[in-house]
PDB file of C-alpha atoms in Angstrom:
ATOM      1  CA  GLY A   1     -23.336   6.550  20.143  1.00 50.00           C
ATOM      2  CA  SER A   2     -24.584   7.514  16.706  1.00 36.00           C
ATOM      3  CA  GLU A   3     -22.339   6.848  13.748  1.00 33.00           C
ATOM      4  CA  MET A   4     -21.233   9.597  11.410  1.00 32.00           C
ATOM      5  CA  PRO A   5     -22.403   8.747   7.860  1.00 33.00           C
ATOM      6  CA  LEU A   6     -19.571   8.333   5.389  1.00 33.00           C
ATOM      7  CA  LEU A   7     -20.616  11.242   3.208  1.00 31.00           C
ATOM      8  CA  SER A   8     -20.339  13.687   6.117  1.00 34.00           C
ATOM      9  CA  VAL A   9     -16.602  13.063   6.337  1.00 37.00           C
ATOM     10  CA  PRO A  10     -14.705  15.832   4.518  1.00 43.00           C
ATOM     11  CA  LYS A  11     -13.860  14.692   0.994  1.00 42.00           C
ATOM     12  CA  GLU A  12     -10.146  15.281   1.497  1.00 42.00           C
ATOM     13  CA  VAL A  13     -10.179  12.830   4.403  1.00 43.00           C
ATOM     14  CA  ALA A  14     -12.680  10.271   3.168  1.00 39.00           C
ATOM     15  CA  VAL A  15     -11.354   9.678  -0.308  1.00 39.00           C
ATOM     16  CA  GLY A  16      -7.686   9.510   0.509  1.00 39.00           C
ATOM     17  CA  THR A  17      -7.686   7.661   3.781  1.00 37.00           C
ATOM     18  CA  ALA A  18      -9.885   4.596   3.383  1.00 37.00           C
ATOM     19  CA  MET A  19      -9.063   2.088   0.681  1.00 36.00           C
ATOM     20  CA  LEU A  20     -11.684  -0.505   1.536  1.00 35.00           C
ATOM     21  CA  GLY A  21     -11.999  -2.013  -1.929  1.00 35.00           C
ATOM     22  CA  ILE A  22     -15.495  -2.319  -3.328  1.00 33.00           C
ATOM     23  CA  ALA A  23     -16.975  -1.992   0.147  1.00 33.00           C
ATOM     24  CA  PHE A  24     -15.488   1.463   0.623  1.00 34.00           C
ATOM     25  CA  ALA A  25     -16.235   2.576  -2.918  1.00 34.00           C
ATOM     26  CA  THR A  26     -19.935   1.952  -2.392  1.00 31.00           C
ATOM     27  CA  GLY A  27     -20.011   3.434   1.080  1.00 33.00           C
ATOM     28  CA  VAL A  28     -20.439   0.153   2.935  1.00 32.00           C
ATOM     29  CA  LEU A  29     -18.830   0.209   6.361  1.00 32.00           C
ATOM     30  CA  ALA A  30     -17.454  -2.935   7.906  1.00 35.00           C
ATOM     31  CA  VAL A  31     -15.004  -4.065  10.542  1.00 33.00           C
ATOM     32  CA  PHE A  32     -14.363  -7.778  10.256  1.00 33.00           C
ATOM     33  CA  GLY A  33     -14.017 -10.247  13.080  1.00 36.00           C
ATOM     34  CA  THR A  34     -15.268  -7.978  15.869  1.00 35.00           C
ATOM     35  CA  PRO A  35     -18.181  -8.645  18.233  1.00 36.00           C
ATOM     36  CA  LYS A  36     -21.544  -7.392  16.940  1.00 36.00           C
ATOM     37  CA  SER A  37     -21.792  -4.882  19.751  1.00 36.00           C
ATOM     38  CA  SER A  38     -18.649  -3.076  18.541  1.00 37.00           C
ATOM     39  CA  LYS A  39     -19.078  -3.728  14.813  1.00 42.00           C
ATOM     40  CA  ASN A  40     -18.942  -0.082  13.805  1.00 46.00           C
ATOM     41  CA  LEU A  41     -16.804   1.233  16.643  1.00 56.00           C
ATOM     42  CA  ILE A  42     -13.971   2.101  14.256  1.00 66.00           C
ATOM     43  CA  GLY A  43     -15.819   1.736  10.967  1.00 66.00           C
ATOM     44  CA  LYS A  44     -14.654   3.995   8.158  1.00 66.00           C
ATOM     45  CA  GLY A  45     -16.412   7.299   8.680  1.00 74.00           C
ATOM     46  CA  SER A  46     -17.226   6.691  12.333  1.00 81.00           C
ATOM     47  CA  PRO A  47     -16.460   9.477  14.817  1.00 89.00           C
ATOM     48  CA  LEU A  48     -13.807   7.310  16.478  1.00 87.00           C
ATOM     49  CA  TRP A  49     -12.014   6.690  13.189  1.00 80.00           C
ATOM     50  CA  GLN A  50     -12.181  10.429  12.467  1.00 84.00           C
ATOM     51  CA  TYR A  51     -10.657  10.986  15.921  1.00 91.00           C
ATOM     52  CA  ILE A  52      -7.781   8.643  15.031  1.00 86.00           C
ATOM     53  CA  LEU A  53      -7.052  10.658  11.881  1.00 86.00           C
ATOM     54  CA  ASP A  54      -7.396  13.974  13.697  1.00 93.00           C
ATOM     55  CA  HIS A  55      -4.962  12.878  16.386  1.00 96.00           C
ATOM     56  CA  SER A  56      -2.345  10.937  14.436  1.00 96.00           C
ATOM     57  CA  LEU A  57      -2.096  12.041  10.809  1.00 93.00           C
ATOM     58  CA  ARG A  58       0.918  14.255  10.080  1.00 95.00           C
ATOM     59  CA  GLU A  59       0.882  14.675   6.320  1.00 95.00           C
ATOM     60  CA  HIS A  60       3.484  16.607   4.347  1.00 96.00           C
ATOM     61  CA  PRO A  61       1.665  19.463   2.525  1.00 96.00           C
ATOM     62  CA  ILE A  62       2.746  18.210  -0.922  1.00 95.00           C
ATOM     63  CA  LEU A  63       1.602  14.691  -0.040  1.00 95.00           C
ATOM     64  CA  LYS A  64      -1.767  16.157   0.869  1.00 93.00           C
ATOM     65  CA  LYS A  65      -1.812  18.086  -2.397  1.00 93.00           C
ATOM     66  CA  LEU A  66      -1.245  14.866  -4.368  1.00 94.00           C
ATOM     67  CA  ARG A  67      -3.875  13.014  -2.312  1.00 89.00           C
ATOM     68  CA  LEU A  68      -6.489  15.660  -3.154  1.00 89.00           C
ATOM     69  CA  LEU A  69      -5.523  15.535  -6.833  1.00 88.00           C
ATOM     70  CA  THR A  70      -5.888  11.758  -6.772  1.00 83.00           C
ATOM     71  CA  ALA A  71      -9.215  11.997  -4.957  1.00 78.00           C
ATOM     72  CA  ASP A  72     -10.671  13.659  -8.057  1.00 74.00           C
ATOM     73  CA  HIS A  73      -9.509  10.807 -10.287  1.00 68.00           C
ATOM     74  CA  PRO A  74     -12.173   8.246 -11.348  1.00 65.00           C
ATOM     75  CA  TRP A  75      -9.996   5.484  -9.830  1.00 68.00           C
ATOM     76  CA  GLY A  76      -9.006   7.552  -6.793  1.00 60.00           C
ATOM     77  CA  ARG A  77     -10.095   4.757  -4.451  1.00 69.00           C
ATOM     78  CA  MET A  78      -7.055   2.742  -5.585  1.00 70.00           C
ATOM     79  CA  MET A  79      -4.764   5.034  -3.586  1.00 76.00           C
ATOM     80  CA  VAL A  80      -3.226   3.658  -0.413  1.00 80.00           C
ATOM     81  CA  SER A  81      -4.777   5.019   2.800  1.00 84.00           C
ATOM     82  CA  CYS A  82      -2.755   7.912   4.191  1.00 87.00           C
ATOM     83  CA  ASP A  83      -2.633   6.508   7.743  1.00 90.00           C
ATOM     84  CA  GLN A  84      -1.171   3.294   6.321  1.00 93.00           C
ATOM     85  CA  ALA A  85       1.332   5.280   4.235  1.00 95.00           C
ATOM     86  CA  GLN A  86       2.400   7.137   7.383  1.00 96.00           C
ATOM     87  CA  LEU A  87       3.010   3.836   9.187  1.00 97.00           C
ATOM     88  CA  MET A  88       5.163   2.599   6.298  1.00 97.00           C
ATOM     89  CA  ALA A  89       7.171   5.830   6.272  1.00 98.00           C
ATOM     90  CA  ASN A  90       7.776   5.428  10.010  1.00 98.00           C
ATOM     91  CA  LEU A  91       8.918   1.818   9.472  1.00 98.00           C
ATOM     92  CA  VAL A  92      11.259   2.956   6.683  1.00 98.00           C
ATOM     93  CA  LYS A  93      12.811   5.471   9.089  1.00 98.00           C
ATOM     94  CA  LEU A  94      12.934   2.937  11.935  1.00 98.00           C
ATOM     95  CA  ILE A  95      15.004   0.421   9.960  1.00 98.00           C
ATOM     96  CA  LYS A  96      17.086   3.241   8.402  1.00 98.00           C
ATOM     97  CA  ALA A  97      16.125   2.103   4.917  1.00 98.00           C
ATOM     98  CA  LYS A  98      17.963   3.359   1.839  1.00 98.00           C
ATOM     99  CA  LYS A  99      16.485   1.193  -0.932  1.00 98.00           C
ATOM    100  CA  VAL A 100      12.756   0.635  -1.353  1.00 98.00           C
ATOM    101  CA  LEU A 101      10.707  -1.330  -3.900  1.00 98.00           C
ATOM    102  CA  GLU A 102       7.189  -0.277  -4.816  1.00 98.00           C
ATOM    103  CA  ILE A 103       5.029  -2.537  -6.978  1.00 98.00           C
ATOM    104  CA  GLY A 104       2.040  -0.513  -8.115  1.00 96.00           C
ATOM    105  CA  VAL A 105       2.545   3.260  -8.264  1.00 95.00           C
ATOM    106  CA  PHE A 106      -0.772   4.698  -9.485  1.00 91.00           C
ATOM    107  CA  THR A 107      -0.438   8.514  -9.128  1.00 93.00           C
ATOM    108  CA  GLY A 108       2.672   8.220  -6.984  1.00 94.00           C
ATOM    109  CA  TYR A 109       1.328   9.137  -3.540  1.00 95.00           C
ATOM    110  CA  ASN A 110       3.203   6.384  -1.726  1.00 95.00           C
ATOM    111  CA  ALA A 111       6.304   6.737  -3.911  1.00 97.00           C
ATOM    112  CA  LEU A 112       6.418  10.356  -2.722  1.00 97.00           C
ATOM    113  CA  ASN A 113       5.668   9.257   0.841  1.00 97.00           C
ATOM    114  CA  MET A 114       8.600   6.818   0.787  1.00 98.00           C
ATOM    115  CA  ALA A 115      10.973   9.233  -0.933  1.00 98.00           C
ATOM    116  CA  LEU A 116      10.285  11.864   1.730  1.00 98.00           C
ATOM    117  CA  ALA A 117      11.198   9.327   4.429  1.00 98.00           C
ATOM    118  CA  LEU A 118      14.464   8.242   2.791  1.00 98.00           C
ATOM    119  CA  PRO A 119      17.866   9.930   3.138  1.00 98.00           C
ATOM    120  CA  ASP A 120      19.026  12.090   0.226  1.00 96.00           C
ATOM    121  CA  ASN A 121      20.945   9.183  -1.318  1.00 97.00           C
ATOM    122  CA  GLY A 122      17.975   6.831  -0.919  1.00 98.00           C
ATOM    123  CA  ARG A 123      16.140   5.263  -3.851  1.00 98.00           C
ATOM    124  CA  VAL A 124      12.610   4.074  -4.567  1.00 98.00           C
ATOM    125  CA  VAL A 125      12.395   1.643  -7.500  1.00 98.00           C
ATOM    126  CA  ALA A 126       8.774   2.243  -8.501  1.00 98.00           C
ATOM    127  CA  CYS A 127       7.133  -0.312 -10.818  1.00 97.00           C
ATOM    128  CA  ASP A 128       4.016   0.264 -12.891  1.00 97.00           C
ATOM    129  CA  ILE A 129       2.676  -0.354 -16.390  1.00 96.00           C
ATOM    130  CA  ASN A 130       0.726   2.912 -16.714  1.00 93.00           C
ATOM    131  CA  GLU A 131       2.743   6.082 -17.139  1.00 92.00           C
ATOM    132  CA  ASP A 132      -0.325   8.312 -17.478  1.00 91.00           C
ATOM    133  CA  TYR A 133      -1.257   7.903 -13.809  1.00 90.00           C
ATOM    134  CA  ALA A 134       2.326   8.511 -12.657  1.00 92.00           C
ATOM    135  CA  LYS A 135       2.418  11.752 -14.665  1.00 92.00           C
ATOM    136  CA  ILE A 136      -0.109  13.157 -12.186  1.00 93.00           C
ATOM    137  CA  GLY A 137       2.337  12.779  -9.302  1.00 94.00           C
ATOM    138  CA  ARG A 138       5.667  13.430 -11.013  1.00 96.00           C
ATOM    139  CA  PRO A 139       5.438  17.276 -10.885  1.00 96.00           C
ATOM    140  CA  LEU A 140       4.778  17.000  -7.131  1.00 96.00           C
ATOM    141  CA  TRP A 141       7.772  14.664  -6.656  1.00 97.00           C
ATOM    142  CA  LYS A 142       9.795  17.500  -8.205  1.00 97.00           C
ATOM    143  CA  GLU A 143       8.066  20.177  -6.117  1.00 97.00           C
ATOM    144  CA  ALA A 144       8.925  18.211  -2.949  1.00 97.00           C
ATOM    145  CA  GLY A 145      12.571  17.996  -4.049  1.00 97.00           C
ATOM    146  CA  VAL A 146      12.653  14.173  -4.110  1.00 98.00           C
ATOM    147  CA  GLU A 147      12.248  13.336  -7.807  1.00 97.00           C
ATOM    148  CA  HIS A 148      15.905  12.200  -7.928  1.00 98.00           C
ATOM    149  CA  LYS A 149      15.118   9.479  -5.374  1.00 98.00           C
ATOM    150  CA  ILE A 150      12.332   7.868  -7.465  1.00 98.00           C
ATOM    151  CA  ASP A 151      13.364   5.468 -10.221  1.00 98.00           C
ATOM    152  CA  LEU A 152      10.136   4.875 -12.166  1.00 97.00           C
ATOM    153  CA  ARG A 153      10.147   1.699 -14.289  1.00 97.00           C
ATOM    154  CA  ILE A 154       7.253   1.489 -16.759  1.00 97.00           C
ATOM    155  CA  LYS A 155       7.053  -2.195 -17.676  1.00 97.00           C
ATOM    156  CA  PRO A 156       5.586  -5.344 -16.096  1.00 97.00           C
ATOM    157  CA  ALA A 157       6.836  -5.466 -12.493  1.00 97.00           C
ATOM    158  CA  ILE A 158       7.913  -9.113 -12.788  1.00 98.00           C
ATOM    159  CA  GLN A 159      10.304  -8.025 -15.548  1.00 98.00           C
ATOM    160  CA  THR A 160      11.772  -5.252 -13.391  1.00 98.00           C
ATOM    161  CA  LEU A 161      12.169  -7.587 -10.403  1.00 98.00           C
ATOM    162  CA  ASP A 162      13.897 -10.187 -12.599  1.00 98.00           C
ATOM    163  CA  GLU A 163      16.222  -7.481 -13.958  1.00 98.00           C
ATOM    164  CA  LEU A 164      17.138  -6.400 -10.421  1.00 98.00           C
ATOM    165  CA  LEU A 165      17.885 -10.006  -9.447  1.00 98.00           C
ATOM    166  CA  ALA A 166      19.927 -10.563 -12.630  1.00 98.00           C
ATOM    167  CA  SER A 167      21.998  -7.425 -11.967  1.00 98.00           C
ATOM    168  CA  GLY A 168      23.054  -8.701  -8.544  1.00 98.00           C
ATOM    169  CA  GLU A 169      20.695  -6.641  -6.370  1.00 98.00           C
ATOM    170  CA  ALA A 170      19.405  -9.598  -4.332  1.00 98.00           C
ATOM    171  CA  GLU A 171      19.311  -8.817  -0.598  1.00 98.00           C
ATOM    172  CA  THR A 172      20.100  -5.128  -1.140  1.00 98.00           C
ATOM    173  CA  PHE A 173      16.623  -3.630  -0.581  1.00 98.00           C
ATOM    174  CA  ASP A 174      15.293  -2.702   2.858  1.00 98.00           C
ATOM    175  CA  PHE A 175      11.565  -2.389   2.246  1.00 98.00           C
ATOM    176  CA  ALA A 176       9.022  -3.458  -0.383  1.00 98.00           C
ATOM    177  CA  PHE A 177       5.391  -2.472  -0.878  1.00 98.00           C
ATOM    178  CA  ILE A 178       3.132  -4.710  -2.988  1.00 98.00           C
ATOM    179  CA  ASP A 179      -0.057  -3.095  -4.304  1.00 96.00           C
ATOM    180  CA  ALA A 180      -0.637  -4.140  -7.925  1.00 95.00           C
ATOM    181  CA  ASP A 181      -2.569  -6.867  -9.789  1.00 95.00           C
ATOM    182  CA  LYS A 182      -3.694  -9.366  -7.173  1.00 96.00           C
ATOM    183  CA  GLU A 183      -3.304 -12.467  -9.341  1.00 96.00           C
ATOM    184  CA  SER A 184       0.487 -11.928  -9.326  1.00 97.00           C
ATOM    185  CA  TYR A 185       0.800 -11.304  -5.565  1.00 98.00           C
ATOM    186  CA  ASN A 186       2.510 -14.612  -4.793  1.00 98.00           C
ATOM    187  CA  GLU A 187       5.111 -14.094  -7.522  1.00 98.00           C
ATOM    188  CA  TYR A 188       5.745 -10.509  -6.387  1.00 98.00           C
ATOM    189  CA  TYR A 189       6.135 -11.695  -2.805  1.00 98.00           C
ATOM    190  CA  GLU A 190       8.633 -14.432  -3.694  1.00 98.00           C
ATOM    191  CA  LYS A 191      10.809 -12.107  -5.770  1.00 98.00           C
ATOM    192  CA  CYS A 192      10.661  -9.317  -3.171  1.00 98.00           C
ATOM    193  CA  LEU A 193      11.701 -11.814  -0.505  1.00 98.00           C
ATOM    194  CA  ARG A 194      14.839 -12.510  -2.540  1.00 98.00           C
ATOM    195  CA  LEU A 195      15.526  -8.817  -3.098  1.00 98.00           C
ATOM    196  CA  ILE A 196      15.219  -7.531   0.472  1.00 98.00           C
ATOM    197  CA  LYS A 197      17.791  -7.976   3.231  1.00 98.00           C
ATOM    198  CA  ARG A 198      17.321  -9.952   6.392  1.00 98.00           C
ATOM    199  CA  GLY A 199      15.517  -7.626   8.782  1.00 98.00           C
ATOM    200  CA  GLY A 200      13.802  -5.967   5.837  1.00 98.00           C
ATOM    201  CA  ILE A 201      10.044  -5.583   5.551  1.00 98.00           C
ATOM    202  CA  ILE A 202       7.518  -6.448   2.843  1.00 98.00           C
ATOM    203  CA  ALA A 203       4.158  -4.666   3.157  1.00 98.00           C
ATOM    204  CA  ILE A 204       1.332  -6.371   1.241  1.00 98.00           C
ATOM    205  CA  ASP A 205      -1.791  -4.290   0.638  1.00 97.00           C
ATOM    206  CA  ASN A 206      -5.480  -5.238   0.214  1.00 95.00           C
ATOM    207  CA  VAL A 207      -5.144  -8.504   2.172  1.00 97.00           C
ATOM    208  CA  LEU A 208      -8.805  -8.242   3.326  1.00 96.00           C
ATOM    209  CA  PHE A 209     -10.157  -7.145  -0.065  1.00 94.00           C
ATOM    210  CA  GLY A 210     -13.278  -5.484   1.266  1.00 92.00           C
ATOM    211  CA  GLY A 211     -14.099  -8.592   3.330  1.00 94.00           C
ATOM    212  CA  ARG A 212     -14.374 -10.845   0.273  1.00 95.00           C
ATOM    213  CA  VAL A 213     -11.561 -13.064   1.643  1.00 97.00           C
ATOM    214  CA  LEU A 214     -14.098 -14.425   4.145  1.00 96.00           C
ATOM    215  CA  LYS A 215     -15.903 -16.321   1.367  1.00 94.00           C
ATOM    216  CA  PRO A 216     -13.720 -16.261  -1.778  1.00 93.00           C
ATOM    217  CA  ARG A 217     -15.729 -17.146  -4.880  1.00 94.00           C
ATOM    218  CA  ARG A 218     -14.139 -19.713  -7.159  1.00 92.00           C
ATOM    219  CA  ASP A 219     -14.416 -17.401 -10.139  1.00 94.00           C
ATOM    220  CA  ASP A 220     -12.865 -14.428  -8.286  1.00 95.00           C
ATOM    221  CA  LEU A 221      -9.191 -14.977  -9.105  1.00 96.00           C
ATOM    222  CA  ALA A 222      -8.014 -11.797  -7.371  1.00 96.00           C
ATOM    223  CA  VAL A 223      -9.567 -12.783  -4.039  1.00 97.00           C
ATOM    224  CA  GLN A 224      -8.482 -16.412  -4.432  1.00 97.00           C
ATOM    225  CA  SER A 225      -4.900 -15.229  -4.980  1.00 97.00           C
ATOM    226  CA  ILE A 226      -4.930 -13.011  -1.890  1.00 98.00           C
ATOM    227  CA  HIS A 227      -6.576 -15.684   0.258  1.00 97.00           C
ATOM    228  CA  HIS A 228      -3.989 -18.304  -0.766  1.00 97.00           C
ATOM    229  CA  LEU A 229      -1.126 -15.893  -0.021  1.00 98.00           C
ATOM    230  CA  ASN A 230      -2.671 -15.055   3.368  1.00 98.00           C
ATOM    231  CA  GLU A 231      -2.773 -18.772   4.207  1.00 98.00           C
ATOM    232  CA  LYS A 232       0.793 -19.257   2.969  1.00 98.00           C
ATOM    233  CA  LEU A 233       2.125 -16.307   4.985  1.00 98.00           C
ATOM    234  CA  LEU A 234       0.663 -17.704   8.189  1.00 98.00           C
ATOM    235  CA  ARG A 235       2.933 -20.746   7.830  1.00 98.00           C
ATOM    236  CA  ASP A 236       5.941 -19.131   6.097  1.00 98.00           C
ATOM    237  CA  SER A 237       8.949 -19.733   8.363  1.00 98.00           C
ATOM    238  CA  ARG A 238      11.077 -17.282   6.344  1.00 98.00           C
ATOM    239  CA  VAL A 239       9.219 -14.324   7.843  1.00 98.00           C
ATOM    240  CA  SER A 240       7.417 -13.128  10.942  1.00 98.00           C
ATOM    241  CA  ILE A 241       4.150 -11.343  10.215  1.00 98.00           C
ATOM    242  CA  SER A 242       1.531  -8.927  11.449  1.00 98.00           C
ATOM    243  CA  MET A 243      -1.792  -8.527   9.623  1.00 98.00           C
ATOM    244  CA  LEU A 244      -3.288  -5.104  10.302  1.00 96.00           C
ATOM    245  CA  SER A 245      -6.884  -4.039   9.655  1.00 91.00           C
ATOM    246  CA  MET A 246      -6.037  -0.474   8.577  1.00 89.00           C
ATOM    247  CA  GLY A 247      -7.060   0.529   5.067  1.00 87.00           C
ATOM    248  CA  ASP A 248      -8.131  -2.563   3.146  1.00 92.00           C
ATOM    249  CA  GLY A 249      -5.890  -4.724   5.320  1.00 95.00           C
ATOM    250  CA  VAL A 250      -2.099  -4.794   5.158  1.00 97.00           C
ATOM    251  CA  THR A 251       0.267  -7.593   6.150  1.00 98.00           C
ATOM    252  CA  LEU A 252       3.777  -6.720   7.268  1.00 98.00           C
ATOM    253  CA  ALA A 253       6.242  -9.555   6.643  1.00 98.00           C
ATOM    254  CA  PHE A 254       9.603  -9.192   8.397  1.00 98.00           C
ATOM    255  CA  LYS A 255      12.344 -11.237   6.710  1.00 98.00           C
ATOM    256  CA  LEU A 256      14.183 -13.453   9.179  1.00 98.00           C
TER     257      LEU A 256
END
């Protein structure tokens, strides 16, 4: 069948649902590791991918409102894909999570997504270094009635994680989402592993990095960092893992 060109996908779907790194930002469609005959079967913007969204996405109206606001931002492509966010919210509910860590907040779409999934006494410790982006989402956190669940920490995430460990919060978190500077991914992962409980989940975003992990350049530190963590996770006996090809690739690490 013919493939739907990316630009024909409604803006509100295209911009907020596919975070395919540089490849997505420039409109390049790719599915990695599939036979040539089915290369674009579920490429971003294909009719089948649109079908998946049409038949699975259940987005809270205020989440959608924040996604559309973020879509207009010059760095809107940094937002997590909404189908991936929905999966994480379902996992949060499945394990009956009460405490969540988020490393990399941007405009706060996923912080809101997590807060909506948590019980009223739940808490999202949201780490970022840029308050200006978070100011875009904060009014919508309030509009959704979940602002009290989001503890925004504006400082380097490593500092926040160290403070949590120092205050005795090791093994008290249920879920962590890592989506910040790629060079620090390994350090984030190690500290999150100490902070979450056994049976908890760490979701690591951008593990395919637009396909650049296939041939990491020596001078591309971000891709090198992700590739090394991907190799480490494969052999890490402290967790069981699933690497999913949704969005820009996400690995779920389940702490044993």
